[in-house]
Amino acid sequence: MYMFAQIPERSMHYLRWVVTIAWLILIFSLFFDPISAKLTDSNNLASPLRVDPDVCIKVQGVCLPQSSYQLGAPIFWGIVVPSGIFILLVFGHELWRRICPLSFLSQIPRALGKQRQKKQTDKSGKVRSEIYKVPKNSWLARNYLYLQFSLLFLGLCGRILFYDSDRLVLGSFLILTILAAIFVGYWYGGKSWCNYFCPMSPVQRIYGEPRGLLNSTAHEDSRSGITQSMCRIVREDGSEQSACVACQSPCIDIDAERSYWDEINNSDRRWLYYGYFGLVFGYFIYYYLYAGNWDYYFSGAWARDENQLESLFKPGFYLAGQAIAIPKLVAVPLTLAICTFLGYFLGKKVENAYKVDRIRKKSPLTTEIIRHRVFTVGTFLIFNFFFIFGGRPFINLLPKFWHYLASILLAVLSSLWLYRTWMRDPSRYQREGLAGRLRKQLGKLGLDTAKYLDGRSLEALHADEVYVLAKILPDFTHQKRLKAYKAVLKEALEEGYTDFGHSLEILQQMRLELTITEAEHQAILTELGVESAELLDPEKQYSREDWLRLQSYRDALLESLLVTWKKDPDRKVGSELLEVLTGKSSREAIEHLLTELPAAETETVESLRRQYRVTGQEEETILHRPIMAKYRPRFSGLRSSIF
């Protein structure tokens, strides 16, 4: 299933523009809207949105004044926000992250080439400029989830207190958020706003990890180096290439499930999932605690309450017909904080109780699976709880049939998500990922697989079928198994899927399936160390994200050089370019090639170096990799023109 990850970037770019323009128009309407108030006028009998002056919506025992209102705030809170939650759980983060207008706007500094830079001296003594990114061991890199969750908490408090219904405050808040996103896009490279600051990011992780109902599976996708919502650009010929700058590792945009399993044992994940459960519960419950009834919320009166700011210092609770003299300004954060902490402690209790129950039944599970299942059930419950309230003021305007249809649809989709997600575990994830690599090696070995596949292709086999096929193929001798295993191990080391210290553990399942011993694994590692010493060099071992960063730089550099040669096919430049493409060039040769290029093209290369934060040593290493298949046709054209 490849869904939205495979929609061309050019099409998604147009869609982002449409969504962003629509969002900006909505924000503009918060400041100036002479139209929508006519739809809510009590005299407009043809409008389902009209205010009924005869209906009494009580707030703390007093009927709320009813008058016509603009629709900007109700649409934002009642349609836009619930739609985002729905998209994340059903279609996955890969759709949301590719259309999010705030993410799009945060990239304005990058598009303009105006990002903060610093001078960096690499080991060779070469001084280069590079774009700042969040340091891996900085406070922000270690605590970003706590920061984002805190911003989400403050945002929900602010919503109830200041901008649920006040259009000017809401519009100002959204504009300030856009400006903050643009500033972060200037201050740090990559998707730093999305990954480290955006208050919506924790929500994306909760509903988008390990994957949405219709999400693609990055670890099984051997057809393309671009997965899920990875950063990407469009070349002149219309094809796409990765634009990853490794701003975060592991990255949800590359592989949401890998990000999920890699960090599931972190303490901030428990706080995120359990705290969010309590926060959402407290947010919606507060409307009842404040008004003394549910009519205030389900009527949507909170989104058009003209007295929102005036009520800040009035009683914040109304229980059993009595106002409690705690100002709303205090009552809101107090309620949300208590519920957040209760959710956190309740989640920990449930997790521990489940673990004890499994031990008592003599079928213990790992901490990862225990936590994953509690996270999964919690997400399922809070999703359905959210949609008891989310969007209901608008749904309630529709005929009863649509009420029931919406409820049934949400229950069915979330139940399917629960079933699909409950079955996941880290070992299965690894098994599927390695099966994809094994599938590729089986294809390269040219084995006669047709009579065992009944007309199906290797690509159509799921993970278990690949391993079964590997066992029953008579031509797949032990020697060929070792060859395939070596290729898989080499690829896994090159691409940052594992390092030599953890490769024995990571590839354990494949070794068992292929009957390869630990001694043979160590022997293969030794062979790889002789053939490619950098694979076992700790200083040259890269994470998956860093491997993609360097590969993205290589693609962008070669693309730029090929375009330059195509414009002016100079024989001398062409021969030096040929050395670059064949991996025979040294760093000095690359620098010499740049002196032969026009000034504009040289600046393009320097810009790529800054963007991808590439050192001289990394550049030399990455350019020594074999030429990729997508460049071979143009490589042949270059060779023939020279010789």
XYZ file of C-alpha atoms in Angstrom:
643
model
C 0.000 0.000 0.000
C 1.687 3.218 -1.139
C -1.121 5.747 -0.961
C -0.102 9.378 -0.602
C 3.655 8.809 -0.373
C 3.718 8.086 -4.103
C 1.677 11.074 -5.262
C 4.060 13.218 -7.357
C 5.637 16.084 -5.464
C 4.576 18.545 -8.136
C 0.927 17.626 -7.553
C 1.350 17.843 -3.786
C 3.043 21.217 -4.198
C -0.035 22.563 -5.960
C -2.247 21.031 -3.282
C -0.140 22.679 -0.554
C -0.660 26.014 -2.259
C -4.420 25.453 -2.359
C -4.577 24.429 1.311
C -2.303 27.287 2.382
C -4.251 29.909 0.446
C -7.514 28.574 1.876
C -6.043 28.778 5.381
C -4.792 32.328 4.827
C -8.222 33.352 3.523
C -9.771 31.878 6.659
C -7.321 33.863 8.803
C -8.110 37.020 6.829
C -11.816 36.438 7.468
C -11.116 36.601 11.194
C -10.244 40.275 10.727
C -12.686 41.193 7.967
C -15.794 39.207 7.116
C -18.876 41.093 5.919
C -20.515 37.981 4.450
C -20.814 35.029 6.822
C -22.772 36.921 9.496
C -25.696 36.990 7.065
C -25.790 33.184 7.158
C -26.221 33.198 10.932
C -28.750 36.031 11.076
C -31.907 34.943 12.881
C -34.027 36.396 10.066
C -32.358 34.218 7.425
C -34.856 31.365 7.614
C -33.246 29.537 4.676
C -29.893 29.131 6.444
C -29.284 26.084 8.665
C -26.663 28.174 10.469
C -29.053 30.879 11.619
C -29.268 31.704 15.307
C -32.567 30.839 16.975
C -33.289 33.644 19.469
C -35.910 31.502 21.200
C -33.360 28.885 22.281
C -31.858 29.431 25.715
C -28.302 28.176 26.096
C -27.439 28.545 29.742
C -23.991 29.394 31.024
C -23.803 29.207 34.802
C -27.584 29.421 35.008
C -27.949 32.462 32.745
C -29.114 32.402 29.123
C -26.325 33.354 26.743
C -27.220 36.326 24.498
C -27.884 35.128 20.937
C -26.900 37.220 17.930
C -25.515 36.700 14.436
C -21.809 35.914 14.230
C -19.006 35.395 11.728
C -18.087 31.810 10.861
C -14.276 32.027 10.794
C -13.617 30.755 14.325
C -16.329 28.045 14.302
C -15.029 26.709 10.969
C -11.454 26.611 12.221
C -12.274 24.833 15.482
C -15.207 22.764 14.251
C -13.995 21.614 10.826
C -10.282 22.281 10.273
C -8.951 20.896 13.568
C -11.113 17.713 13.605
C -10.215 17.099 9.955
C -6.532 17.118 10.893
C -7.090 14.483 13.595
C -9.111 12.331 11.201
C -6.465 12.568 8.475
C -3.686 11.549 10.856
C -5.336 8.362 12.102
C -6.868 7.253 8.802
C -4.470 8.462 6.108
C -1.367 8.765 8.248
C 1.155 11.481 8.885
C 2.480 11.154 5.326
C -0.559 13.005 3.960
C -0.753 15.604 6.704
C 2.962 16.420 6.654
C 2.855 16.905 2.884
C -0.078 19.326 2.915
C 0.340 21.124 6.257
C 0.250 24.862 5.488
C 2.307 25.790 8.543
C 5.069 23.384 7.527
C 4.916 24.820 4.015
C 5.222 28.400 5.255
C 8.107 27.481 7.566
C 10.145 26.649 4.452
C 9.968 30.203 3.060
C 13.514 31.081 4.262
C 14.904 27.948 2.587
C 13.085 28.741 -0.658
C 14.517 32.267 -0.584
C 18.002 31.040 0.327
C 17.936 33.138 3.507
C 18.882 30.863 6.393
C 21.272 31.349 9.283
C 24.748 30.062 8.501
C 27.975 29.423 10.341
C 31.585 28.839 9.344
C 32.872 25.335 9.945
C 36.385 23.939 9.517
C 36.536 20.240 8.663
C 39.391 17.832 9.374
C 41.091 18.712 6.116
C 41.296 22.364 7.137
C 38.733 23.451 4.563
C 36.473 26.255 5.813
C 32.891 25.999 4.641
C 29.628 27.683 5.427
C 26.778 25.500 6.580
C 23.211 26.025 7.690
C 22.529 25.620 11.383
C 20.583 22.635 12.564
C 19.584 21.549 16.047
C 22.655 19.856 17.610
C 22.063 16.176 18.353
C 22.970 16.358 22.033
C 21.529 19.792 22.775
C 18.827 20.444 25.359
C 16.317 20.999 22.562
C 17.153 17.707 20.830
C 16.723 15.838 24.123
C 13.619 17.636 25.379
C 11.716 18.741 22.294
C 8.709 16.541 23.085
C 8.333 18.122 26.512
C 8.575 21.554 24.892
C 6.009 20.735 22.217
C 3.639 19.185 24.735
C 3.964 22.266 26.944
C 3.139 24.483 23.976
C 0.139 22.275 23.204
C -0.997 22.584 26.830
C -0.640 26.373 26.732
C -2.402 26.466 23.373
C -5.442 24.610 24.706
C -5.547 26.799 27.798
C -5.308 29.861 25.586
C -8.066 28.536 23.389
C -10.577 28.292 26.231
C -9.461 31.569 27.782
C -8.709 33.873 24.875
C -9.375 32.726 21.326
C -12.158 30.165 21.218
C -14.530 32.833 19.962
C -12.640 36.131 19.828
C -11.812 36.420 16.146
C -9.199 39.148 16.468
C -7.279 37.290 19.164
C -7.493 34.018 17.210
C -6.336 35.703 14.007
C -3.446 37.385 15.820
C -2.494 34.080 17.452
C -2.417 32.281 14.092
C -0.355 35.040 12.476
C 2.138 34.961 15.347
C 2.349 31.186 14.948
C 3.090 31.573 11.234
C 5.781 34.158 11.973
C 7.290 31.851 14.597
C 7.384 28.993 12.075
C 9.080 31.204 9.483
C 11.618 32.397 12.059
C 12.469 28.818 13.053
C 12.822 28.015 9.344
C 15.416 30.794 9.167
C 17.163 29.874 12.428
C 17.463 26.132 11.754
C 17.571 24.032 8.586
C 15.287 21.194 7.530
C 11.858 20.717 9.082
C 12.980 22.018 12.455
C 9.686 23.794 13.103
C 7.741 20.576 12.563
C 10.156 18.351 14.458
C 11.124 20.504 17.433
C 8.622 23.314 18.001
C 5.196 22.758 16.441
C 2.505 22.166 19.129
C 0.677 19.921 16.667
C 3.642 17.562 16.368
C 2.794 15.528 19.515
C -0.700 15.016 18.113
C 0.806 13.828 14.835
C 2.932 11.292 16.669
C 0.042 9.947 18.720
C -2.292 9.391 15.779
C 0.319 8.904 13.029
C 2.657 6.414 14.737
C 3.403 3.637 14.213
C 1.279 4.208 11.107
C -2.140 5.361 10.028
C -4.822 3.025 8.775
C -3.957 3.667 5.117
C -0.304 4.574 5.616
C 2.432 3.233 3.357
C 5.175 1.067 4.863
C 8.571 2.665 4.391
C 10.628 -0.299 5.590
C 9.169 -2.583 2.908
C 9.420 -0.088 0.049
C 12.383 -1.207 -2.034
C 11.159 0.548 -5.169
C 12.165 4.059 -4.239
C 14.568 5.867 -1.959
C 11.833 8.388 -1.188
C 9.356 7.195 1.414
C 6.296 8.524 3.229
C 6.544 12.300 3.791
C 10.283 12.636 3.193
C 11.541 16.022 2.064
C 11.908 15.940 -1.702
C 12.456 18.197 -4.679
C 11.566 17.974 -8.355
C 14.341 17.925 -10.951
C 14.209 19.685 -14.282
C 13.148 16.462 -15.997
C 10.197 16.083 -13.603
C 11.674 13.228 -11.568
C 12.084 13.505 -7.818
C 15.032 13.257 -5.486
C 15.395 13.290 -1.728
C 16.145 16.621 -0.078
C 16.779 15.175 3.390
C 19.255 17.185 5.491
C 19.054 14.885 8.561
C 17.531 17.535 10.827
C 16.273 14.802 13.177
C 17.116 11.158 13.763
C 15.095 8.983 13.750
C 12.761 10.908 11.478
C 9.001 10.375 11.355
C 8.916 11.644 7.767
C 11.232 8.885 6.547
C 9.775 5.965 8.464
C 7.158 6.621 11.137
C 7.220 3.075 12.464
C 10.988 3.045 12.862
C 10.792 6.334 14.753
C 8.095 4.824 16.958
C 9.972 1.641 17.877
C 13.330 3.366 18.308
C 11.935 5.756 20.908
C 9.099 3.834 22.543
C 11.128 3.169 25.700
C 11.951 6.847 26.212
C 10.305 8.409 29.250
C 8.975 11.297 27.169
C 6.821 8.853 25.167
C 4.917 7.780 28.262
C 4.384 11.403 29.179
C 3.232 12.159 25.646
C 0.687 9.353 25.275
C -0.671 9.213 28.807
C -0.507 12.951 29.400
C -2.257 13.672 26.108
C -5.065 11.290 27.055
C -5.686 13.251 30.241
C -5.237 16.623 28.542
C -7.890 15.961 25.898
C -10.265 14.548 28.500
C -9.779 17.596 30.715
C -10.176 20.007 27.816
C -13.645 18.819 26.841
C -14.828 18.161 30.388
C -14.010 21.737 31.342
C -16.815 23.099 29.157
C -19.275 21.223 31.381
C -17.502 22.255 34.571
C -17.672 25.874 33.446
C -21.202 26.137 32.042
C -22.924 23.542 34.210
C -24.377 21.726 31.163
C -23.407 20.160 27.841
C -25.613 22.445 25.735
C -22.956 25.140 25.887
C -20.491 22.916 24.030
C -22.703 20.953 21.633
C -24.564 24.056 20.488
C -21.253 25.602 19.459
C -22.026 28.665 21.587
C -18.449 28.629 22.922
C -17.197 29.535 19.427
C -19.380 32.646 19.271
C -19.413 33.742 22.907
C -18.976 37.513 22.829
C -18.076 37.589 26.520
C -15.058 35.286 26.388
C -12.466 37.848 27.454
C -14.813 39.458 29.959
C -15.205 36.147 31.791
C -11.511 35.695 32.625
C -11.878 36.830 36.234
C -15.381 35.498 36.762
C -16.063 32.105 38.386
C -14.419 29.315 36.417
C -16.542 26.455 37.780
C -20.296 25.951 38.076
C -21.242 22.748 39.862
C -24.582 21.628 41.309
C -26.078 24.990 40.479
C -23.402 26.909 42.376
C -20.631 29.120 41.000
C -17.249 28.427 42.587
C -15.203 31.556 43.151
C -12.054 30.444 41.359
C -11.344 32.776 38.426
C -11.603 31.177 35.016
C -8.047 32.349 34.353
C -6.928 29.958 37.111
C -9.589 27.268 36.701
C -8.677 26.411 33.104
C -4.953 25.612 33.555
C -5.744 23.997 36.916
C -8.289 21.617 35.367
C -6.134 20.742 32.382
C -3.031 20.242 34.543
C -4.834 17.956 37.007
C -6.310 15.875 34.184
C -2.954 15.682 32.395
C -1.200 14.354 35.492
C -4.074 11.985 36.245
C -3.871 10.663 32.694
C -0.129 10.143 33.048
C -0.368 8.280 36.350
C -3.371 6.255 35.180
C -1.474 5.221 32.060
C 1.508 4.088 34.115
C -0.803 2.115 36.413
C -2.486 0.372 33.481
C 0.871 -0.402 31.897
C 2.227 -1.944 35.110
C -0.997 -3.870 35.727
C -0.897 -5.320 32.217
C 2.724 -6.353 32.680
C 1.932 -8.082 35.999
C -1.080 -9.813 34.448
C 1.030 -11.236 31.623
C 3.626 -12.482 34.107
C 0.904 -14.065 36.246
C -0.393 -15.879 33.174
C 3.167 -17.047 32.448
C 3.210 -15.329 29.069
C 5.320 -12.222 29.699
C 5.835 -9.643 26.986
C 8.680 -7.231 26.393
C 8.391 -3.676 27.658
C 8.099 -2.454 24.070
C 5.061 -4.605 23.321
C 3.407 -3.889 26.683
C 3.793 -0.169 26.185
C 2.808 -0.344 22.526
C -0.467 -2.075 23.323
C -1.357 0.352 26.091
C -0.482 3.256 23.777
C -2.634 1.711 21.059
C -5.716 1.237 23.221
C -5.273 4.708 24.697
C -5.078 6.263 21.236
C -8.168 4.355 20.111
C -10.142 5.522 23.148
C -9.060 9.150 23.004
C -9.713 9.332 19.241
C -13.296 8.214 19.753
C -13.673 10.416 22.821
C -12.409 13.383 20.808
C -15.015 12.822 18.107
C -17.836 12.677 20.612
C -17.143 16.421 20.738
C -14.960 17.352 17.756
C -16.992 18.789 14.889
C -20.301 17.990 16.606
C -21.692 21.548 16.546
C -21.654 21.313 12.734
C -22.678 17.650 12.518
C -25.656 18.417 14.760
C -26.961 20.785 12.087
C -27.369 17.838 9.692
C -30.261 15.342 9.562
C -30.108 12.495 12.089
C -28.994 10.034 9.410
C -25.681 11.868 9.083
C -25.189 11.851 12.849
C -25.391 8.070 12.894
C -23.332 7.674 9.734
C -20.514 9.830 11.120
C -20.479 7.903 14.396
C -20.492 4.510 12.668
C -17.790 5.550 10.204
C -15.504 6.815 12.962
C -16.058 3.678 15.050
C -15.380 1.335 12.122
C -12.266 3.144 10.907
C -10.778 3.461 14.386
C -11.543 -0.221 15.091
C -9.761 -1.244 11.907
C -6.827 0.927 12.956
C -6.846 -0.712 16.399
C -6.795 -4.208 14.896
C -4.028 -3.343 12.447
C -1.888 -1.557 15.021
C -2.336 -4.014 17.906
C -0.567 -6.734 15.908
C 2.619 -4.738 15.367
C 5.831 -5.410 17.267
C 9.487 -4.448 16.707
C 10.602 -7.938 15.702
C 7.937 -8.123 13.012
C 8.951 -4.690 11.788
C 12.581 -5.822 11.476
C 11.540 -9.082 9.840
C 9.531 -7.243 7.192
C 12.313 -4.755 6.528
C 14.932 -7.459 6.082
C 12.555 -9.477 3.901
C 12.445 -6.546 1.501
C 16.229 -6.570 1.263
C 16.306 -10.355 0.846
C 13.670 -10.113 -1.880
C 15.925 -7.761 -3.791
C 18.898 -10.130 -3.498
C 16.836 -13.115 -4.653
C 15.993 -11.144 -7.757
C 19.647 -10.294 -8.384
C 20.785 -13.914 -8.076
C 18.655 -14.877 -11.066
C 17.112 -17.900 -9.354
C 14.279 -19.782 -11.018
C 11.405 -18.641 -8.816
C 8.582 -18.586 -11.378
C 7.296 -22.116 -10.784
C 6.944 -21.442 -7.058
C 5.106 -18.134 -7.364
C 2.065 -19.213 -9.385
C 2.259 -16.201 -11.661
C 3.015 -13.708 -8.898
C 6.084 -11.502 -8.812
C 8.687 -11.378 -6.072
C 7.510 -7.855 -5.234
C 4.013 -9.175 -4.502
C 5.195 -11.541 -1.760
C 4.789 -10.523 1.853
C 7.582 -11.027 4.377
C 6.725 -14.560 5.523
C 6.354 -15.755 1.928
C 9.802 -14.403 1.047
C 11.405 -16.427 3.835
C 9.448 -19.561 2.887
C 10.539 -19.139 -0.724
C 14.169 -18.778 0.361
C 13.905 -22.076 2.237
C 12.342 -24.139 -0.546
C 14.312 -22.891 -3.554
C 16.582 -25.811 -4.526
C 19.005 -23.507 -6.368
C 19.404 -21.293 -3.322
C 22.406 -23.166 -1.970
C 24.171 -22.313 1.260
C 26.870 -20.534 -0.717
C 24.271 -18.373 -2.423
C 22.605 -17.744 0.917
C 25.895 -16.454 2.266
C 26.250 -14.253 -0.810
C 22.751 -12.844 -0.376
C 23.294 -12.358 3.354
C 26.549 -10.538 2.702
C 24.825 -8.197 0.255
C 22.015 -7.517 2.729
C 24.492 -6.860 5.539
C 26.573 -4.543 3.371
C 23.507 -2.592 2.292
C 22.254 -2.356 5.878
C 25.615 -0.994 7.046
C 25.896 1.463 4.156
C 22.405 2.846 4.601
C 22.578 3.260 8.366
C 20.001 0.543 9.019
C 22.446 -0.874 11.563
C 26.103 -0.612 12.571
C 28.647 -3.381 12.892
C 28.225 -3.475 16.677
C 24.488 -4.220 16.463
C 24.358 -6.085 13.158
C 24.484 -9.511 14.827
C 21.349 -8.707 16.812
C 19.478 -6.842 14.076
C 19.984 -9.560 11.457
C 19.366 -12.444 13.849
C 15.991 -13.377 12.363
C 17.389 -13.507 8.848
C 20.334 -15.640 9.971
C 17.960 -18.137 11.537
C 15.827 -18.279 8.399
C 18.875 -18.764 6.154
C 20.675 -21.102 8.617
C 23.709 -18.836 8.854
C 25.821 -19.116 11.992
C 27.263 -16.334 14.125
C 30.744 -17.414 13.053
C 29.774 -16.997 9.397
C 28.329 -13.581 10.214
C 31.619 -12.506 11.807
C 33.559 -13.875 8.833
C 31.390 -11.867 6.439
C 31.912 -8.753 8.557
C 35.663 -9.278 8.295
C 35.408 -9.614 4.505
C 33.397 -6.412 4.283
C 35.971 -4.647 6.447
C 38.701 -5.635 4.011
C 36.666 -4.664 0.939
C 35.252 -1.414 2.352
C 37.076 -0.312 5.482
C 34.755 2.661 6.011
C 31.841 0.298 6.707
C 33.467 -0.679 10.004
C 35.024 2.703 10.759
C 33.102 4.229 13.713
C 33.800 7.734 12.416
C 32.267 6.898 9.046
C 29.205 5.048 10.259
C 26.121 7.096 9.591
C 22.571 6.977 10.820
C 19.828 6.287 8.319
C 19.094 10.009 8.197
C 22.742 10.983 7.672
C 23.063 8.399 4.913
C 20.047 9.939 3.204
C 21.491 13.422 3.735
C 24.711 12.465 1.971
C 22.877 10.567 -0.746
C 20.621 13.579 -1.278
C 23.676 15.820 -1.557
C 25.298 13.450 -4.044
C 22.168 13.341 -6.184
C 21.768 17.111 -6.089
C 25.452 17.705 -6.886
C 25.556 15.273 -9.802
C 22.291 16.647 -11.122
C 23.678 20.172 -10.991
C 26.918 19.164 -12.731
C 25.081 17.216 -15.424
C 22.791 20.158 -16.123
C 25.849 22.419 -16.394
C 27.556 20.048 -18.818
C 24.378 19.736 -20.875
C 24.187 23.522 -21.279
C 27.829 23.761 -22.343
C 29.285 20.319 -23.202
C 32.913 21.368 -22.785
C 35.268 18.414 -23.341
C 37.604 19.237 -20.442
C 34.823 19.781 -17.931
C 33.154 16.650 -19.244
C 36.197 14.451 -18.599
C 36.511 15.732 -15.032
C 32.796 15.276 -14.531
C 33.187 11.703 -15.758
C 35.702 11.076 -12.979
C 33.237 12.439 -10.443
C 30.457 10.222 -11.767
C 32.630 7.105 -11.730
C 33.854 7.748 -8.195
C 37.494 8.139 -9.271
C 37.837 11.763 -8.268
C 39.636 13.043 -5.204
C 38.502 16.042 -3.212
C 41.153 18.130 -4.978
C 39.793 17.048 -8.367
C 36.312 18.080 -7.315
C 37.582 21.492 -6.234
C 39.412 21.858 -9.542
C 36.253 20.979 -11.419
C 34.454 23.787 -9.616
C 37.024 26.288 -10.893
C 36.083 25.279 -14.440
C 32.410 26.029 -13.864
C 30.666 29.380 -14.340
C 30.388 31.479 -11.175
C 26.640 30.878 -10.900
C 27.101 27.105 -11.019
C 29.928 27.239 -8.481
C 27.652 29.140 -6.117
C 24.977 26.479 -6.662
C 27.406 23.787 -5.528
C 28.467 25.844 -2.506
C 24.807 26.377 -1.674
C 24.252 22.617 -1.748
C 27.205 22.108 0.576
C 25.765 24.617 3.030
C 22.289 23.164 2.859
C 23.392 19.562 3.410
C 26.198 20.426 5.863
C 28.691 18.285 3.957
C 32.332 18.153 5.010
C 35.182 17.572 2.572
C 35.711 14.060 3.917
C 32.016 13.216 3.586
C 31.989 14.600 0.062
C 34.887 12.428 -1.013
C 33.328 9.350 0.602
C 29.908 9.839 -0.936
C 31.246 10.489 -4.425
C 33.185 7.234 -4.353
C 29.977 5.254 -4.202
C 28.988 3.442 -7.411
C 26.893 5.411 -9.865
C 23.177 4.986 -9.304
C 20.967 3.436 -11.965
C 19.001 6.624 -12.579
C 22.164 8.407 -13.791
C 23.417 5.651 -16.105
C 21.615 6.775 -19.288
C 23.031 10.289 -18.993
C 26.373 8.831 -17.893
C 26.505 6.864 -21.157
C 25.720 10.018 -23.118
C 28.519 11.869 -21.356
C 31.015 9.069 -22.034
C 30.137 8.859 -25.737
C 30.416 12.635 -26.199
C 33.920 12.607 -24.710
C 35.264 9.509 -26.383
